[in-house]
mmCIF file of C-alpha atoms in Angstrom:
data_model
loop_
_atom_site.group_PDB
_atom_site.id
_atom_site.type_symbol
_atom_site.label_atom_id
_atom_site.label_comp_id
_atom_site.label_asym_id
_atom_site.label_seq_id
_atom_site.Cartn_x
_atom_site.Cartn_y
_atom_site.Cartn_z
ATOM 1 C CA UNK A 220 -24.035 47.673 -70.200
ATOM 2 C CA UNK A 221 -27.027 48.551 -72.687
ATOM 3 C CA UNK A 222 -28.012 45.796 -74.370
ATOM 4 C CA UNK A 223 -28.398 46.736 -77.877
ATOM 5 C CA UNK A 224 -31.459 46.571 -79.225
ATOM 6 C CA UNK A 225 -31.148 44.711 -82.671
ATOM 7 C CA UNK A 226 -28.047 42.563 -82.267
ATOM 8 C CA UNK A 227 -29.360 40.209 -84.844
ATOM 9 C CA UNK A 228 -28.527 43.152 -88.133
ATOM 10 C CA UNK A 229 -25.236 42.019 -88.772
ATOM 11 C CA UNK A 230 -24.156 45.388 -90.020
ATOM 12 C CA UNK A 231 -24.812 46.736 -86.536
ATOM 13 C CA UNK A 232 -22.742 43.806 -85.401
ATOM 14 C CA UNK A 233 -19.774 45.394 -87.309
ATOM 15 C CA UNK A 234 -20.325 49.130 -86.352
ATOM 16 C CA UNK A 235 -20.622 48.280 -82.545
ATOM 17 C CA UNK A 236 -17.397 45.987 -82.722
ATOM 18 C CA UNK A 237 -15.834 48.301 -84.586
ATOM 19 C CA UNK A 238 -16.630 51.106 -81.867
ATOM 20 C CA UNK A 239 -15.356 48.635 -78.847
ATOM 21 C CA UNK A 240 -12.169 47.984 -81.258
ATOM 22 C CA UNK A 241 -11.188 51.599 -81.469
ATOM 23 C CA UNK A 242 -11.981 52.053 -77.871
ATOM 24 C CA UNK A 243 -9.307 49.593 -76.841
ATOM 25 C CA UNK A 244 -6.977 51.019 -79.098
ATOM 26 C CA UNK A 245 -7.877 54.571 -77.818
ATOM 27 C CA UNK A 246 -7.217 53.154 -74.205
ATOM 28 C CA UNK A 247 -4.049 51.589 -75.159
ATOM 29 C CA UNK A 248 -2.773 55.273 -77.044
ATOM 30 C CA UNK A 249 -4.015 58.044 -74.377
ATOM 31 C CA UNK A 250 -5.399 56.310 -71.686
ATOM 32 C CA UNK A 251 -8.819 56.749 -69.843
ATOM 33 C CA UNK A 252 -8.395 59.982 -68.266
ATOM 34 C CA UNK A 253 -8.093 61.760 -72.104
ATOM 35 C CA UNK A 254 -10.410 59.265 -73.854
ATOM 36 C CA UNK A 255 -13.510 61.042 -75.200
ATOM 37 C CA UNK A 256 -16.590 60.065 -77.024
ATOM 38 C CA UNK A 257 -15.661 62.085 -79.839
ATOM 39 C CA UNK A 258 -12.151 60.601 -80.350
ATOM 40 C CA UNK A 259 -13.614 57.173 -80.265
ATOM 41 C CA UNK A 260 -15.746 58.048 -82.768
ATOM 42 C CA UNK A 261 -13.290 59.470 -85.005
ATOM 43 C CA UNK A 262 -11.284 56.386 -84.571
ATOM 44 C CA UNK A 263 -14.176 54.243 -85.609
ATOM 45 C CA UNK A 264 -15.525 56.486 -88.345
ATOM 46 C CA UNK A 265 -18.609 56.697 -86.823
ATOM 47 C CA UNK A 266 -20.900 59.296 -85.054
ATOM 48 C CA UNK A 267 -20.860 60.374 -81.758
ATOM 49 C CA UNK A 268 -25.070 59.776 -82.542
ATOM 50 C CA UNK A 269 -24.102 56.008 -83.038
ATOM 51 C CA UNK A 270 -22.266 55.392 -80.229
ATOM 52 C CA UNK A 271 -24.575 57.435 -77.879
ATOM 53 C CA UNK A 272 -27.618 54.801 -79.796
ATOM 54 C CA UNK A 273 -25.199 51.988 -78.330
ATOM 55 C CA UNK A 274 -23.728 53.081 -74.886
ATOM 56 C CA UNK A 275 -24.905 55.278 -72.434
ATOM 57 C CA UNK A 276 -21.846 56.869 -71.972
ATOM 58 C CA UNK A 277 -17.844 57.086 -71.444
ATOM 59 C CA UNK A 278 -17.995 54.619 -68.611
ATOM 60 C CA UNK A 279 -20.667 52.070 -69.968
ATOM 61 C CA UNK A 280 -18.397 52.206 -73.275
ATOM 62 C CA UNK A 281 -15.374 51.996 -71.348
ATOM 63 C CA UNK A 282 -16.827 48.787 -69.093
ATOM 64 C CA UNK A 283 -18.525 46.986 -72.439
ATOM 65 C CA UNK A 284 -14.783 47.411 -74.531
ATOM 66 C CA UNK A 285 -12.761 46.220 -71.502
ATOM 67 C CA UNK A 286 -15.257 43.228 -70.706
ATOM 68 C CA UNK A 287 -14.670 41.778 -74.423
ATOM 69 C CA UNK A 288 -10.548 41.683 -73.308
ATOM 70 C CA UNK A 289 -10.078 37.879 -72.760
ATOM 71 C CA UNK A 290 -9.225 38.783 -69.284
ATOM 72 C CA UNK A 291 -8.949 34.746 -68.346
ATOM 73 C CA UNK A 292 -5.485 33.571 -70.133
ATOM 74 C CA UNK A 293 -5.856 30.330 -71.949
ATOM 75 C CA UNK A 294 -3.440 27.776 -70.762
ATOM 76 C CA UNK A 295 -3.177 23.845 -71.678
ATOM 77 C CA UNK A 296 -3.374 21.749 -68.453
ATOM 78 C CA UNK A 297 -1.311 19.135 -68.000
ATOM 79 C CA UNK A 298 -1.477 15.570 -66.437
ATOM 80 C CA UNK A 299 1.665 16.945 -63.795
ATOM 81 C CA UNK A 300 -0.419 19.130 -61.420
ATOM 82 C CA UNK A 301 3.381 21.365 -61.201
ATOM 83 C CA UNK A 302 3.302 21.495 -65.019
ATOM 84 C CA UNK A 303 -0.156 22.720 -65.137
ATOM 85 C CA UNK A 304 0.587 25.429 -62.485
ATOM 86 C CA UNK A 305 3.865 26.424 -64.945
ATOM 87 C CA UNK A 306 1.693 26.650 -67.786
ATOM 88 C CA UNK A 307 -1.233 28.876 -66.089
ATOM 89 C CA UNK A 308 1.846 31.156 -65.357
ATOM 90 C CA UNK A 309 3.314 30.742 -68.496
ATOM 91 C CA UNK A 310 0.017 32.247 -70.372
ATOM 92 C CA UNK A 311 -0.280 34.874 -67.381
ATOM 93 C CA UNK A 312 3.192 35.702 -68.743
ATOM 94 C CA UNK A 313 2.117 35.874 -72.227
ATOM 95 C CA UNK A 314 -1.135 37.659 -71.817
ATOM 96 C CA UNK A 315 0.502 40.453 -70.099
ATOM 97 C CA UNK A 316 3.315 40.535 -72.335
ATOM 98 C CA UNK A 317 0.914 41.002 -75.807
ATOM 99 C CA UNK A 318 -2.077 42.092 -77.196
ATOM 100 C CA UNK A 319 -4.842 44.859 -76.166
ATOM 101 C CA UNK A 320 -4.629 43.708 -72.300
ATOM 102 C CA UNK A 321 -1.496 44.459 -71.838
ATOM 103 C CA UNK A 322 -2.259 47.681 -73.616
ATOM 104 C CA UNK A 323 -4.756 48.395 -71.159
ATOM 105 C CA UNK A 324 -3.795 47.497 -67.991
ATOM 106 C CA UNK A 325 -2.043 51.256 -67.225
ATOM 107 C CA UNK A 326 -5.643 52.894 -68.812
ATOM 108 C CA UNK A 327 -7.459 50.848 -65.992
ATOM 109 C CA UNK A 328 -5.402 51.413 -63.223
ATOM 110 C CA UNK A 329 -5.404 55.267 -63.932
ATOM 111 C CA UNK A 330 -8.875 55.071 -64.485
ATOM 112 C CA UNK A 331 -9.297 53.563 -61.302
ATOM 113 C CA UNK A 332 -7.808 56.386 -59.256
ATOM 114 C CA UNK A 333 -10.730 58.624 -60.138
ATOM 115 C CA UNK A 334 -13.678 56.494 -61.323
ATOM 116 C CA UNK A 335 -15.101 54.419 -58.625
ATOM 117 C CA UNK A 336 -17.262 52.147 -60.617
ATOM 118 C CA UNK A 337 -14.525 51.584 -62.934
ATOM 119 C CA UNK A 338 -12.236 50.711 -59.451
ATOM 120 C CA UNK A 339 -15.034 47.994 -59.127
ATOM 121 C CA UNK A 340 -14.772 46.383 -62.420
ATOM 122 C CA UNK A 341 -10.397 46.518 -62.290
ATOM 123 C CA UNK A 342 -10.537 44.753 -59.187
ATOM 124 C CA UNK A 343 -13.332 42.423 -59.258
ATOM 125 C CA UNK A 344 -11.582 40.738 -62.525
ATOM 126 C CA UNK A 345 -7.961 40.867 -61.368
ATOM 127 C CA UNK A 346 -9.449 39.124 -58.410
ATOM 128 C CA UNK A 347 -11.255 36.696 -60.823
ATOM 129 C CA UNK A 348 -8.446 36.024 -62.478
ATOM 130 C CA UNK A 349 -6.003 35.181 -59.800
ATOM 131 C CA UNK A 350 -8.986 32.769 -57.942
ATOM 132 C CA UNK A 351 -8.580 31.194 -61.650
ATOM 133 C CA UNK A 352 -4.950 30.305 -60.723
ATOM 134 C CA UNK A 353 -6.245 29.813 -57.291
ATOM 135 C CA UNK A 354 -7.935 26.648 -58.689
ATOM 136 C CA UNK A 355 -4.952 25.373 -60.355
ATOM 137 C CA UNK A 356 -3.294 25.321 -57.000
ATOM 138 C CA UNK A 357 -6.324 24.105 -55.120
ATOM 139 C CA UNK A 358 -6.327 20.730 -57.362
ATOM 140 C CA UNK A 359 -2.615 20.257 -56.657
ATOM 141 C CA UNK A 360 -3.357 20.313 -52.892
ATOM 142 C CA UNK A 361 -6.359 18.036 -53.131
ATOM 143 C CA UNK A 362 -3.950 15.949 -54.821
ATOM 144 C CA UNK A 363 -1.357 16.112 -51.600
ATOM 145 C CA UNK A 364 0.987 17.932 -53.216
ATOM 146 C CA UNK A 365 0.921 21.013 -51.120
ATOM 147 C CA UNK A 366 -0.273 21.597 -47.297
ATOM 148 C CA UNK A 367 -3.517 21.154 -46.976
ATOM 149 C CA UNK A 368 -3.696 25.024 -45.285
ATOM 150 C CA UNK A 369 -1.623 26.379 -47.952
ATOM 151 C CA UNK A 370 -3.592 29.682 -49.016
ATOM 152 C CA UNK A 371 -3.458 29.020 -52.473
ATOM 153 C CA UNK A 372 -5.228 32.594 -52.764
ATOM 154 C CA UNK A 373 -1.766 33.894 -51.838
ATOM 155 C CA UNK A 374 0.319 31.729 -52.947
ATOM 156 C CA UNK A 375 -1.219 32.690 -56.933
ATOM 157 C CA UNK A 376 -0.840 35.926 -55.981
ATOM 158 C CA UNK A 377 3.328 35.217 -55.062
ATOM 159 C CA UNK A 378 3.433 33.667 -58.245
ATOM 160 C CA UNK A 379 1.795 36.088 -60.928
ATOM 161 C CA UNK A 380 2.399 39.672 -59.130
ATOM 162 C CA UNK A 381 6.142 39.657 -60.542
ATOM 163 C CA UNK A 382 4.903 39.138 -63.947
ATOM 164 C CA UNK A 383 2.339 42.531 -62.910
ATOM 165 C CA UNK A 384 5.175 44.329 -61.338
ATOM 166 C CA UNK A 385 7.741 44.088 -64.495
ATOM 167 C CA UNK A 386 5.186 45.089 -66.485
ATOM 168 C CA UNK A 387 4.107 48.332 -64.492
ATOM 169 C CA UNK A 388 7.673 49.294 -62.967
ATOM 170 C CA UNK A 389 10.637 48.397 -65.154
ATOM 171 C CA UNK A 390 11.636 48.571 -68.918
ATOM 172 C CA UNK A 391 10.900 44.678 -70.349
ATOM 173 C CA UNK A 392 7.944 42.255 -69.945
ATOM 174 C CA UNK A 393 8.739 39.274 -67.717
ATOM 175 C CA UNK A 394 9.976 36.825 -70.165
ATOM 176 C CA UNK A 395 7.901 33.680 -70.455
ATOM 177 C CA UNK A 396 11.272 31.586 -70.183
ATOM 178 C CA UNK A 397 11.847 32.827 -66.815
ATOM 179 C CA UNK A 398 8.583 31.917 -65.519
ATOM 180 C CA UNK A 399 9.392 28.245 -64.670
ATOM 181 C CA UNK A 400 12.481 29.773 -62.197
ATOM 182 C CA UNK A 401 10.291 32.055 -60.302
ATOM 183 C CA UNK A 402 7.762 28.752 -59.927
ATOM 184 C CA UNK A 403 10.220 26.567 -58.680
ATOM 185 C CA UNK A 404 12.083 29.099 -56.182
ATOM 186 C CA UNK A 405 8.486 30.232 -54.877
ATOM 187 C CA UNK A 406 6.405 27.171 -55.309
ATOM 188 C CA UNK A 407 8.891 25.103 -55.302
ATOM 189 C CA UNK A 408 9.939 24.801 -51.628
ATOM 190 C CA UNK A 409 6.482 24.150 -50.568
ATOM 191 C CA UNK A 410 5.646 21.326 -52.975
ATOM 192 C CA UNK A 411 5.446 17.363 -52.126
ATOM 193 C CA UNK A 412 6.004 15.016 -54.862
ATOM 194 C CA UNK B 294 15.882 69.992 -64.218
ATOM 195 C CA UNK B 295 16.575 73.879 -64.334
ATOM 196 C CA UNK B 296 18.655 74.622 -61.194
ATOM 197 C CA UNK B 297 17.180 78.107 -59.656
ATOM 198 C CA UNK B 298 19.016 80.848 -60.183
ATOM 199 C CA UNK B 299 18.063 82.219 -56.500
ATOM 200 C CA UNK B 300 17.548 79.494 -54.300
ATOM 201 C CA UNK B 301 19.470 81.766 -51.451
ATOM 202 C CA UNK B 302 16.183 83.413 -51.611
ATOM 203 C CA UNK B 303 13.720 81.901 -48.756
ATOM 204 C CA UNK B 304 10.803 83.767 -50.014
ATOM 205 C CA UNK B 305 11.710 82.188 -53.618
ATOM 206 C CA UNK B 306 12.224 78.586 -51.792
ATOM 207 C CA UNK B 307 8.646 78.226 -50.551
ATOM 208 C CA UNK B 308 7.123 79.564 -53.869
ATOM 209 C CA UNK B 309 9.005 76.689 -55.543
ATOM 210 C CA UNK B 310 8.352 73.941 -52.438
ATOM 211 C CA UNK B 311 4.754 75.367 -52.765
ATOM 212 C CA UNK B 312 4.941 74.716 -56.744
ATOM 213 C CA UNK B 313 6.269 71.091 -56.632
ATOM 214 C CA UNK B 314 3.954 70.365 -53.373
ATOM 215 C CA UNK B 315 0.804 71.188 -55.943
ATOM 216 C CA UNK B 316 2.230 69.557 -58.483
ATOM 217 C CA UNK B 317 2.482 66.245 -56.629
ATOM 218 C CA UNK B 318 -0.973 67.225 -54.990
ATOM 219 C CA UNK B 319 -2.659 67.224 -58.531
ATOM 220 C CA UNK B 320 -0.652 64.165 -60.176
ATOM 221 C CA UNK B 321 -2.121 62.130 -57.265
ATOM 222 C CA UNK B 322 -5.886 63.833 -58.200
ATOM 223 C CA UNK B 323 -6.008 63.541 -62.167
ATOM 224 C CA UNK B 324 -2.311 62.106 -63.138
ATOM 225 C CA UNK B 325 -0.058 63.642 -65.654
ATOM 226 C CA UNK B 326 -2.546 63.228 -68.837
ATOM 227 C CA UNK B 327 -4.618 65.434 -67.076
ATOM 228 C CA UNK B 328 -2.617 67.955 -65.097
ATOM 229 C CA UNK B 329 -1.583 71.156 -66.567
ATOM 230 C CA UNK B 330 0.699 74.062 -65.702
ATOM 231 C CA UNK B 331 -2.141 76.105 -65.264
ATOM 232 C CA UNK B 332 -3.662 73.783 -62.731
ATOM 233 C CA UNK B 333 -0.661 73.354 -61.066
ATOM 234 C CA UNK B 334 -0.500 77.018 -60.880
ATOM 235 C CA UNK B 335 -3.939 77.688 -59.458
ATOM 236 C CA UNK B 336 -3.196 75.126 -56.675
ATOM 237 C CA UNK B 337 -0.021 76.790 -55.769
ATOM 238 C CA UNK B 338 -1.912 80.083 -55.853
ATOM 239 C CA UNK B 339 1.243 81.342 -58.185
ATOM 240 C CA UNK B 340 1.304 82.538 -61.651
ATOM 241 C CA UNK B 341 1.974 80.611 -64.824
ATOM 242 C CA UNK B 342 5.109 82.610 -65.413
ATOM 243 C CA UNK B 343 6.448 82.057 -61.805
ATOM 244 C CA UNK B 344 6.603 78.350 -62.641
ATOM 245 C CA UNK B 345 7.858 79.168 -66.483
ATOM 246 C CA UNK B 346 10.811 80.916 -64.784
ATOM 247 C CA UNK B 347 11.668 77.836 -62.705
ATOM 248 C CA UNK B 348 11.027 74.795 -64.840
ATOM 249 C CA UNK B 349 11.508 74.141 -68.419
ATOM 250 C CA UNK B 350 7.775 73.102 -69.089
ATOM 251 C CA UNK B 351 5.651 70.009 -67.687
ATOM 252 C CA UNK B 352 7.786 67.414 -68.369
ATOM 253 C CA UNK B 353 10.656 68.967 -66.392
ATOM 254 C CA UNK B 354 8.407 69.952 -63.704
ATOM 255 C CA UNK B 355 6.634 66.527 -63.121
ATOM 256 C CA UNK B 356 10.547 65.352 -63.336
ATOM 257 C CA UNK B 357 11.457 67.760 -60.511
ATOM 258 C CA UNK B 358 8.453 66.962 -58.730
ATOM 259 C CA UNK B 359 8.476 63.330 -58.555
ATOM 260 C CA UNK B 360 12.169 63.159 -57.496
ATOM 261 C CA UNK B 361 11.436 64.745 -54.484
ATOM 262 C CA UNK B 362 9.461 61.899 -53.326
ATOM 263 C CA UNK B 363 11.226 59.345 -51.241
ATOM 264 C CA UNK B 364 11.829 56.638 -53.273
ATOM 265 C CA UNK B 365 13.910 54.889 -50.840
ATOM 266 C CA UNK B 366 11.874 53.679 -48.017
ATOM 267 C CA UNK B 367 13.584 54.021 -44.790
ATOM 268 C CA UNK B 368 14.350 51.066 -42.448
ATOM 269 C CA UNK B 369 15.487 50.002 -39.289
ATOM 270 C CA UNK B 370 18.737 47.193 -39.728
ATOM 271 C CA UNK B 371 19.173 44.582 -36.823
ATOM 272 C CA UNK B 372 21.314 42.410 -35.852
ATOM 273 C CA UNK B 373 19.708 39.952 -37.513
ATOM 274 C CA UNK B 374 20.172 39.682 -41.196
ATOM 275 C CA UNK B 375 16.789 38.214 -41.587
ATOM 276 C CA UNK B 376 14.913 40.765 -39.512
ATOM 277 C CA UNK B 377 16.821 43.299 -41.566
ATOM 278 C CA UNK B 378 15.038 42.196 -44.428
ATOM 279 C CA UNK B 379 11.057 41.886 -42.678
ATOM 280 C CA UNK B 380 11.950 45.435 -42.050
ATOM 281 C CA UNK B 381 13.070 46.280 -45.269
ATOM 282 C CA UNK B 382 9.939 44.853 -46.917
ATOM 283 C CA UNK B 383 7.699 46.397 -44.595
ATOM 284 C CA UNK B 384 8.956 49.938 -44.832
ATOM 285 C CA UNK B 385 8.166 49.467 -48.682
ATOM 286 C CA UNK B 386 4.118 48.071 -47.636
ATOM 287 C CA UNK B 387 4.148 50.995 -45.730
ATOM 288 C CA UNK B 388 5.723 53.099 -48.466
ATOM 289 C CA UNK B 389 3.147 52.182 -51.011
ATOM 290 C CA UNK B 390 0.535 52.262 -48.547
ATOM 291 C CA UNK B 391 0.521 55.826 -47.395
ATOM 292 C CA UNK B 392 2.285 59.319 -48.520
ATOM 293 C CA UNK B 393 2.587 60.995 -51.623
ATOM 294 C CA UNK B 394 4.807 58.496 -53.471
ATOM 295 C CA UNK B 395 1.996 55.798 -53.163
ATOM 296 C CA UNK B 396 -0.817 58.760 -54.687
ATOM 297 C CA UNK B 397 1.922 59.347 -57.595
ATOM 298 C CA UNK B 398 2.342 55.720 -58.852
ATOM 299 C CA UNK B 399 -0.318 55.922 -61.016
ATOM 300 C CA UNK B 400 0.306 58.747 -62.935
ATOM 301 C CA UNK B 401 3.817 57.533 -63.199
ATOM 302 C CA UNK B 402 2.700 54.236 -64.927
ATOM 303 C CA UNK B 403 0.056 56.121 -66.626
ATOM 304 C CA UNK B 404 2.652 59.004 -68.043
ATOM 305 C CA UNK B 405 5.346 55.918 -68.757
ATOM 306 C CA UNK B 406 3.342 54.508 -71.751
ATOM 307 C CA UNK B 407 2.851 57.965 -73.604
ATOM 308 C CA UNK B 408 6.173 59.756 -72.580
ATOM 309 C CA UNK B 409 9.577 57.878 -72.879
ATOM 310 C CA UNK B 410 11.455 60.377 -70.607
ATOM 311 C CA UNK B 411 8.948 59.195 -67.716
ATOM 312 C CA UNK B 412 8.962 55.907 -68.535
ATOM 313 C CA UNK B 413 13.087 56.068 -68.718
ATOM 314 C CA UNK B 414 12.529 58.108 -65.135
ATOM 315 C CA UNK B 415 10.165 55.596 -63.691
ATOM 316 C CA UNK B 416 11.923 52.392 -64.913
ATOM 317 C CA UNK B 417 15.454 53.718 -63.241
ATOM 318 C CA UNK B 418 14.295 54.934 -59.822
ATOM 319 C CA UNK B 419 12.080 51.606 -59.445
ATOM 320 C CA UNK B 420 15.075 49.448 -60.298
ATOM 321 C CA UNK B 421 17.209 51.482 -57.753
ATOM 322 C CA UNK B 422 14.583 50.885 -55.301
ATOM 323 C CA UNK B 423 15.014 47.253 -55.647
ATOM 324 C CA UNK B 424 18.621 47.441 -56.273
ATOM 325 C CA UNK B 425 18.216 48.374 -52.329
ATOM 326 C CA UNK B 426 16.376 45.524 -51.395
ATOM 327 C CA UNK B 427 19.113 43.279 -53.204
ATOM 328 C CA UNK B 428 21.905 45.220 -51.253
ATOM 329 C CA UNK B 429 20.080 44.164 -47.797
ATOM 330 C CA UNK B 430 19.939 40.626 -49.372
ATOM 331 C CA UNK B 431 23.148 40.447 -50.371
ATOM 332 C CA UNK B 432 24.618 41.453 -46.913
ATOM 333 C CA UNK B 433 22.961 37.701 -45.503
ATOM 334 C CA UNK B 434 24.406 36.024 -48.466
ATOM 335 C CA UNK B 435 27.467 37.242 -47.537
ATOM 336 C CA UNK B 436 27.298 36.312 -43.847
ATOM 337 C CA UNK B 437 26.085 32.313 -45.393
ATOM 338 C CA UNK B 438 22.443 32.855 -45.342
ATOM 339 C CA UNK B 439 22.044 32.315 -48.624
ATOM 340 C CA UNK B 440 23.356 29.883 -51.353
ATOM 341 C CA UNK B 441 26.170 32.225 -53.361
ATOM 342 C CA UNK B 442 25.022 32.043 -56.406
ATOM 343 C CA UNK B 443 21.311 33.308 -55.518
ATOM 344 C CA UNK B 444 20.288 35.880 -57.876
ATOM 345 C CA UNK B 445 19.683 38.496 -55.181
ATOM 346 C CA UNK B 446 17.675 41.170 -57.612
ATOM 347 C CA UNK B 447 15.284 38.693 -59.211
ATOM 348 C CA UNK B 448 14.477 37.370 -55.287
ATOM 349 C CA UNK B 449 13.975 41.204 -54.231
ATOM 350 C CA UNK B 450 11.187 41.456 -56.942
ATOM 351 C CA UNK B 451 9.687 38.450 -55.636
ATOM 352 C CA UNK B 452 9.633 40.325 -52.320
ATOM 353 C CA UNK B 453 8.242 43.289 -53.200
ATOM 354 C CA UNK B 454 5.715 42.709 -56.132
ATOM 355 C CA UNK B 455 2.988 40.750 -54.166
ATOM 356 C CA UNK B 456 3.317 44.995 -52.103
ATOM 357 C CA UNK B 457 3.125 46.561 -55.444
ATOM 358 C CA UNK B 458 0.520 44.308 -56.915
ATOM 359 C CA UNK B 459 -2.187 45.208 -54.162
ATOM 360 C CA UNK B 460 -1.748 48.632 -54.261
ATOM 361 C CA UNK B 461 -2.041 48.400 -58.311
ATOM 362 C CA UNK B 462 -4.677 45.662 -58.762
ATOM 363 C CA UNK B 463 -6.672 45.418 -55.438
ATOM 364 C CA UNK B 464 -8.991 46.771 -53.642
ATOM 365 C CA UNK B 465 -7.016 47.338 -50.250
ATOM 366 C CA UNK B 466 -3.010 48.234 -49.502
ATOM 367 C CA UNK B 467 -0.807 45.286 -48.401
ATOM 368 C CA UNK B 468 -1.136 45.041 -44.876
ATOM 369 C CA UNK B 469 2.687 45.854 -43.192
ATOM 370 C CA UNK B 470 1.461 42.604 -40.543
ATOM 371 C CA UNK B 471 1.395 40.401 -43.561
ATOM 372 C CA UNK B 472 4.859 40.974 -44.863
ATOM 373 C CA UNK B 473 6.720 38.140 -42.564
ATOM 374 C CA UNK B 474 3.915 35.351 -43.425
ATOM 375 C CA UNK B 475 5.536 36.608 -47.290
ATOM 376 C CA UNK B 476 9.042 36.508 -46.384
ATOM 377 C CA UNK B 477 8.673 33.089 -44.859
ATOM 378 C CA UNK B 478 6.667 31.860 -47.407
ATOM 379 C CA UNK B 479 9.077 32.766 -50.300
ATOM 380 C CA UNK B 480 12.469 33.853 -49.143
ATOM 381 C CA UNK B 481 12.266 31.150 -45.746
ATOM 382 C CA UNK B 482 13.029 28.115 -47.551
ATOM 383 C CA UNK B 483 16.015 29.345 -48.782
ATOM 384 C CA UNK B 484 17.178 30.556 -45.987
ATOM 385 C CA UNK B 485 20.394 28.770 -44.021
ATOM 386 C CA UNK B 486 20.352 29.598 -39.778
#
């Protein structure tokens, strides 16, 4: 990304997060693939001179709009290591289920398909994101309530990918109420209290 | 989907395999925001009219194209109820790994958030697909596998997202020899000898 050069003019401020604003939203409508400079623009009301001062590109404006996504879902932890693994897929649940993320999850796997750098980024911070839940699990085994070879890696990935897959393949998001069945059938099974 | 009016014709039948055959060549290349009937056409090597007089437009094309893709992975049953479901599972990694269908997936989740008759398309034949996987499932329930009142679809998804997840938000495919470490892992426990 291009650092800008005089972050510190607050009117600048608003004009570039204005620009990364309409990007998402540009995502979210027509996806990567149809995205253009020029519609991003329009969307912003600003030039296509502006955005060219900002970004050096479709790609660098595409990476800088996606990066600002919280891609790392909040969740409260708990003093129950099982209830802060619930809660981690609770706000997996919820982040996937609202707001520009969501939106732009389909733009980013598309993108991926043809854009290799773009490939890089997708994967690096889905991968990022499930070693986040990774943790969770890792302090429940430390605390001997899993295996102590449980790939936790894996087992995050058994726990979240359903919440992925309604998202990408069928007609509803997976609803955050049925996130502590799928924890206790999966995780469940495998946990020592 | 426009039923040909001459399909007794061979010469006819490989202009419109040809047709769909570039069509699913160039959905796998740029994906459905992208493709066009006149690129379509130029990969087929056939005219813009030739595919005007088969197909309503792009939508019904795409439509006609996609459903020619095995959705329905194909698997060996054993004797076994429980090896009839490792194999079930890993003709889907393979499925998603290789072919066409794999190649397609994007575009169809990337054509599902801007057209509703895709999404409508892509929601149904996904849910079919995993109304499969419950049938194999509900065969071991039957024979006392399984607890009766296990919710056979909803277990199926946990099956098969982890497969669907990779292909979508990873860097590499599922690998087909780490299906059974997944079908212990999640469906074992539940599982009565």
């Amino acid at each position: 990304m291009t650092p800008a050069p005089d972050t510190d003019n607050p009117r600048v401020d608003r004009t570039r997060t204005a620009i990364l604003e309409a990007t998402l939203d540009e995502l979210a409508d027509v996806g990567y693939g149809a995205m253009t400079i020029e519609s991003v623009a329009r969307r912003a009301g600003a030039s296509k001179a502006t955005i060219y001062r900002h970004w050096d590109g479709k790609l660098d404006l595409f990476a800088d709009a996606v990066s600002t996504l919280k891609a790392m879902p909040r969740y409260v932890e708990s003093d129950d290591p099982y209830e802060s693994i619930i809660a981690f897929v609770e706000a997996i649940a919820d982040h996937i289920a609202n707001g520009r993320f969501a939106a732009c999850v389909p733009a980013l796997i598309e993108a991926s398909v043809s854009d290799p750098a773009v490939h890089e980024f997708h994967v690096r911070s889905s991968a990022e994101r499930q070693a986040y839940g990774a943790s969770v699990l890792d302090a429940a085994r430390d605390a001997g309530h899993l295996a102590a070879d449980i790939d936790t890696f894996a087992m995050t990935e058994r726990l979240i990918a359903p919440i992925f897959f309604r998202r990408m393949m069928a007609a509803e998001p997976f609803p955050v109420d049925d996130v502590r069945p799928l924890v206790d059938a999966v995780l469940g099974p495998h946990w020592r209290r």
